[in-house]
Coordinates of C-alpha atoms and ligand atoms in Angstrom, one line a residue:
X20 CA 0.3 23.0 0.5
X21 CA -0.9 21.3 2.6
X22 CA 0.9 17.0 2.5
X23 CA -1.1 14.8 -0.5
X24 CA -1.8 12.2 3.2
X25 CA -1.7 13.3 6.7
X26 CA -2.7 11.5 9.7
X27 CA -3.7 13.7 13.0
X28 CA -4.2 10.7 16.8
X29 CA -5.6 8.6 14.6
X30 CA -7.2 6.2 17.8
X31 CA -8.6 2.5 16.3
X32 CA -9.8 0.0 17.8
X33 CA -10.5 -4.0 17.8
X34 CA -14.3 -4.1 20.5
X35 CA -12.1 -3.1 23.5
X36 CA -8.2 -4.2 22.3
X37 CA -7.6 -0.3 21.3
X38 CA -4.9 -1.5 17.9
X39 CA -3.9 2.8 17.3
X40 CA -3.1 4.5 20.3
X41 CA -2.5 8.1 18.9
X42 CA -1.2 7.4 15.7
X43 CA 0.4 11.0 13.6
X44 CA 1.8 10.6 10.0
X45 CA 1.9 12.8 6.5
X46 CA 3.2 11.1 3.4
X47 CA 4.1 14.1 0.8
X48 CA 2.8 14.0 -3.1
X49 CA 6.2 12.3 -5.0
X50 CA 7.5 10.0 -1.5
X51 CA 7.7 6.8 -0.7
X52 CA 7.3 7.1 2.2
X53 CA 7.4 3.5 4.7
X54 CA 5.8 2.1 8.3
X55 CA 7.7 -0.7 10.0
X56 CA 7.4 -2.3 12.8
X57 CA 7.4 -5.6 14.4
X58 CA 3.6 -8.0 14.3
X59 CA 1.4 -6.8 16.5
X60 CA 2.2 -3.1 15.6
X61 CA -0.5 -2.2 14.0
X62 CA 1.0 -1.3 11.0
X63 CA -1.6 -2.9 8.1
X64 CA -4.2 -1.7 10.7
X65 CA -2.8 2.1 9.6
X66 CA -3.7 1.1 5.7
X67 CA -7.1 -0.4 6.2
X68 CA -7.7 2.8 8.2
X69 CA -6.9 5.0 5.6
X70 CA -8.6 2.7 2.6
X71 CA -11.5 3.3 4.9
X72 CA -12.1 -0.2 5.8
X73 CA -11.8 0.0 9.2
X74 CA -13.6 2.8 11.4
X75 CA -11.7 5.5 13.2
X76 CA -12.1 6.1 17.4
X77 CA -11.3 9.6 16.8
X78 CA -8.9 11.8 15.2
X79 CA -8.3 12.4 11.4
X80 CA -7.5 11.5 8.0
X81 CA -7.0 14.4 5.2
X82 CA -6.1 13.7 1.8
X83 CA -5.1 16.9 0.2
X84 CA -6.0 18.9 3.3
X85 CA -9.3 17.4 3.4
X86 CA -11.0 15.0 6.5
X87 CA -12.0 11.9 4.7
X88 CA -12.2 10.3 8.0
X89 CA -16.2 10.1 7.3
X90 CA -15.8 9.4 3.5
X91 CA -16.9 5.1 2.5
X92 CA -14.4 3.4 1.4
X93 CA -14.9 3.2 -2.3
X94 CA -16.0 6.5 -2.1
X95 CA -12.5 6.2 -1.2
X96 CA -11.1 4.4 -3.8
X97 CA -13.4 7.5 -6.3
X98 CA -10.8 10.0 -4.5
X99 CA -7.1 8.1 -4.3
X100 CA -6.6 6.1 -2.1
X101 CA -5.6 2.6 -3.8
X102 CA -4.8 -1.0 -1.6
X103 CA -2.9 -3.7 -2.5
X104 CA -3.9 -6.0 0.6
X105 CA -2.1 -8.6 2.3
X106 CA -1.9 -11.9 1.6
X107 CA -2.1 -10.6 -2.1
X108 CA -6.1 -11.0 -2.2
X109 CA -6.3 -11.1 -6.5
X110 CA -10.2 -13.1 -7.3
X111 CA -8.6 -16.4 -8.1
X112 CA -12.0 -17.8 -10.6
X113 CA -11.7 -14.6 -12.2
X114 CA -8.3 -13.9 -15.6
X115 CA -5.8 -11.5 -15.2
X116 CA -7.4 -9.2 -16.9
X117 CA -10.6 -9.8 -15.7
X118 CA -8.9 -9.4 -12.0
X119 CA -7.2 -5.7 -14.1
X120 CA -11.2 -4.3 -14.9
X121 CA -12.4 -5.2 -11.1
X122 CA -9.8 -2.7 -10.2
X123 CA -10.4 0.0 -12.7
X124 CA -13.8 -1.4 -12.1
X125 CA -14.0 -0.1 -8.0
X126 CA -12.4 3.4 -9.4
X127 CA -16.2 4.2 -9.8
X128 CA -18.4 5.7 -12.6
X129 CA -16.9 10.0 -12.6
X130 CA -13.7 8.7 -12.9
X131 CA -13.6 6.0 -14.8
X132 CA -16.5 5.4 -17.3
X133 CA -17.1 2.4 -15.7
X134 CA -18.6 -0.2 -18.1
X135 CA -16.0 0.7 -21.1
X136 CA -13.3 -1.6 -21.3
X137 CA -12.4 0.8 -24.2
X138 CA -11.0 3.2 -22.3
X139 CA -9.6 1.0 -20.4
X140 CA -6.3 0.4 -22.8
X141 CA -3.8 3.3 -21.1
X142 CA -4.6 1.6 -17.6
X143 CA -3.6 -1.9 -19.0
X144 CA -0.8 -0.4 -21.6
X145 CA 1.5 1.2 -18.1
X146 CA 0.3 -1.8 -15.5
X147 CA 1.5 -4.7 -18.2
X148 CA 4.2 -2.1 -19.2
X149 CA 5.6 -2.2 -15.5
X150 CA 4.3 -6.1 -14.8
X151 CA 5.5 -8.0 -17.9
X152 CA 4.5 -11.0 -16.4
X153 CA 1.1 -10.2 -16.4
X154 CA 0.3 -9.0 -20.4
X155 CA 2.3 -13.0 -20.6
X156 CA -0.8 -14.2 -18.6
X157 CA -3.6 -12.5 -19.3
X158 CA -5.6 -15.1 -20.1
X159 CA -4.0 -17.4 -17.3
X160 CA -6.8 -17.3 -14.0
X161 CA -5.1 -15.5 -11.2
X162 CA -5.6 -18.7 -8.9
X163 CA -2.8 -21.2 -11.0
X164 CA -0.7 -18.2 -11.3
X165 CA 2.1 -17.7 -8.4
X166 CA 2.8 -16.0 -5.8
X167 CA 4.8 -14.0 -7.1
X168 CA 2.9 -13.3 -9.2
X169 CA -0.1 -12.6 -7.5
X170 CA 1.5 -11.3 -6.0
X171 CA 2.2 -8.4 -8.9
X172 CA -1.5 -8.5 -10.2
X173 CA -3.0 -7.0 -6.6
X174 CA -0.4 -4.2 -7.1
X175 CA -1.5 -4.5 -11.2
X176 CA -5.0 -4.4 -10.1
X177 CA -4.5 -1.2 -7.3
X178 CA -2.7 0.7 -9.9
X179 CA -6.0 0.1 -12.2
X180 CA -7.6 2.2 -10.6
X181 CA -5.1 5.3 -11.2
X182 CA -4.3 5.8 -7.1
X183 CA -2.5 9.6 -6.3
X184 CA -2.0 7.5 -3.2
X185 CA -1.0 3.5 -2.9
X186 CA -1.2 1.0 -0.2
X187 CA 1.0 -1.1 0.1
X188 CA 0.7 -3.9 2.6
X189 CA 3.8 -6.1 2.8
X190 CA 4.1 -6.5 -0.9
X191 CA 7.3 -9.0 0.0
X192 CA 5.5 -11.4 2.0
X193 CA 6.4 -14.8 1.6
X194 CA 8.2 -14.4 -1.9
X195 CA 11.4 -15.8 -2.6
X196 CA 14.4 -12.8 -2.6
X197 CA 14.7 -13.0 -5.6
X198 CA 11.1 -12.1 -6.5
X199 CA 11.7 -9.7 -3.1
X200 CA 14.0 -7.9 -5.4
X201 CA 11.7 -7.9 -8.1
X202 CA 8.5 -6.6 -6.1
X203 CA 10.6 -4.1 -4.5
X204 CA 12.3 -2.8 -7.1
X205 CA 8.8 -2.6 -9.4
X206 CA 7.5 0.4 -6.1
X207 CA 10.2 2.3 -6.6
X208 CA 9.2 2.4 -11.1
X209 CA 5.9 3.1 -9.5
X210 CA 6.5 5.8 -8.3
X211 CA 9.3 7.0 -10.8
X212 CA 6.1 7.4 -12.9
X213 CA 4.1 9.7 -10.7
X214 CA 2.4 8.2 -8.2
X215 CA 2.5 8.5 -3.6
X216 CA 3.3 5.1 -2.0
X217 CA 2.5 4.5 2.2
X218 CA 4.3 1.5 2.3
X219 CA 3.8 -1.7 4.9
X220 CA 6.5 -4.1 5.4
X221 CA 8.5 -6.7 7.6
X222 CA 10.7 -6.6 5.3
X223 CA 12.3 -3.1 7.4
X224 CA 15.9 -3.1 5.6
X225 CA 14.6 -3.8 1.4
X226 CA 12.0 -0.8 2.7
X227 CA 13.8 1.6 3.8
X228 CA 16.3 1.4 0.8
X229 CA 13.9 1.9 -1.5
X230 CA 11.8 4.5 0.9
X231 CA 12.4 8.4 1.2
X232 CA 10.8 8.9 4.9
X233 CA 9.7 6.3 6.6
X234 CA 7.9 6.2 10.9
X235 CA 8.1 3.2 12.8
X236 CA 4.8 1.8 14.9
X237 CA 5.3 0.5 18.3
X238 CA 2.9 -1.1 19.6
X239 CA 0.0 1.3 18.3
X240 CA 1.9 4.0 18.3
X241 CA 4.6 6.9 16.6
X242 CA 7.9 6.2 18.0
X243 CA 10.8 7.1 15.8
X244 CA 10.2 9.3 11.9
X245 CA 13.1 10.7 9.5
X246 CA 14.8 10.3 6.7
X247 CA 14.9 6.3 5.7
X248 CA 18.4 6.6 5.1
X249 CA 19.1 8.4 8.9
X250 CA 17.3 5.2 10.3
X251 CA 18.3 2.4 8.0
X252 CA 22.0 4.3 10.3
X253 CA 20.1 4.6 13.4
X254 CA 21.4 1.3 15.7
X255 CA 18.4 1.7 17.6
X256 CA 16.1 0.9 14.1
X257 CA 19.2 -1.8 13.3
X258 CA 18.6 -3.8 17.0
X259 CA 15.0 -4.0 16.8
X260 CA 14.6 -4.6 12.7
X261 CA 17.2 -5.3 10.6
X262 CA 18.8 -7.7 12.7
X263 CA 21.8 -5.4 14.0
X264 CA 22.3 -5.8 10.4
X265 CA 22.3 -3.2 7.5
X266 CA 23.0 -5.1 4.1
Ligands
ATP18 P1 1.3 -8.2 11.0 O1 3.0 -6.9 10.6 O2 1.9 -9.1 12.1 O3 0.8 -8.4 9.8 P2 0.8 -5.1 11.8 O4 2.2 -4.8 12.6 O5 0.0 -5.6 10.5 O6 1.5 -6.8 11.7 P3 -2.3 -5.7 12.8 O7 -2.0 -6.4 12.5 O8 -2.5 -4.1 12.0 O9 -1.0 -5.2 13.6 O10 -3.0 -5.3 14.4 C1 -2.6 -4.6 15.2 C2 -3.3 -5.1 16.4 O11 -4.5 -5.2 16.5 C3 -2.5 -6.6 17.1 O12 -2.8 -6.3 18.0 C4 -3.7 -7.6 16.5 O13 -4.2 -8.7 17.6 C5 -4.7 -6.7 16.3 N1 -6.3 -6.8 16.1 C6 -6.3 -6.9 13.5 N2 -7.4 -7.2 13.7 C7 -8.0 -7.9 13.8 C8 -8.8 -8.4 14.8 N3 -9.8 -8.3 13.2 N4 -9.9 -8.3 15.7 C9 -9.2 -7.9 17.0 N5 -7.9 -7.7 16.9 C10 -7.3 -7.2 15.2

């Protein structure tokens, strides 16, 4: 069986700047895989390229062994790739419920029966089960939620697309330590419920603690990979990304 998601020698440019310089990695069904690296390493670019927001210069993205590099972003959601973007980009003027409904419509009429709200019941139940804070606030407008609640909404919205693989871009960014732990626990729970996760994080210690495997990205190249537990114990990774500390 091919990996669920595979990147083959991906090169991506912003104008003349080459942000990804031949990135290859794979994510097996059922895994949590972390992508860690310093600012500007290309983590967000990698996720945007997988979700189709950035075009590839060369290289291939395979989902279940099929090349999806040329498939437009909106169709990739329908194929099972859903991204929770960096910076909690929710719809601030819409209620929590409306934000979640938008997430379901993103997967397209083929898989959702878009427009038929009744069909969203099981998806909403699942999201509210995982993120009970959202259930309490379903009528509140997204823009008035706290930072942590907005992050939960961004994750919940991505889950409404019923992804095979959920791309999470810095879910812990800007959150207080207690909330960071909660968000990582939610990531583990999402995975336990059967969703494969590709997790981009600055918070390398927590990300590695919650992942099966990880890749380290440096200026557009994968420089290290392995079991997350091994990378947590790797001295060069500890020094570069964990402040020499693994606690
Ligand atoms: P961070 O952790 O700071 O979010 P990152 O690892 O996610 O960083 P990217 O945002 O993918 O890094 O950026 C990779 C490189 O591409 C950087 O050198 C960045 O300056 C450049 N880049 C990103 N977005 C653009 C853009 N819209 N236009 C031009 N260059 C860009």
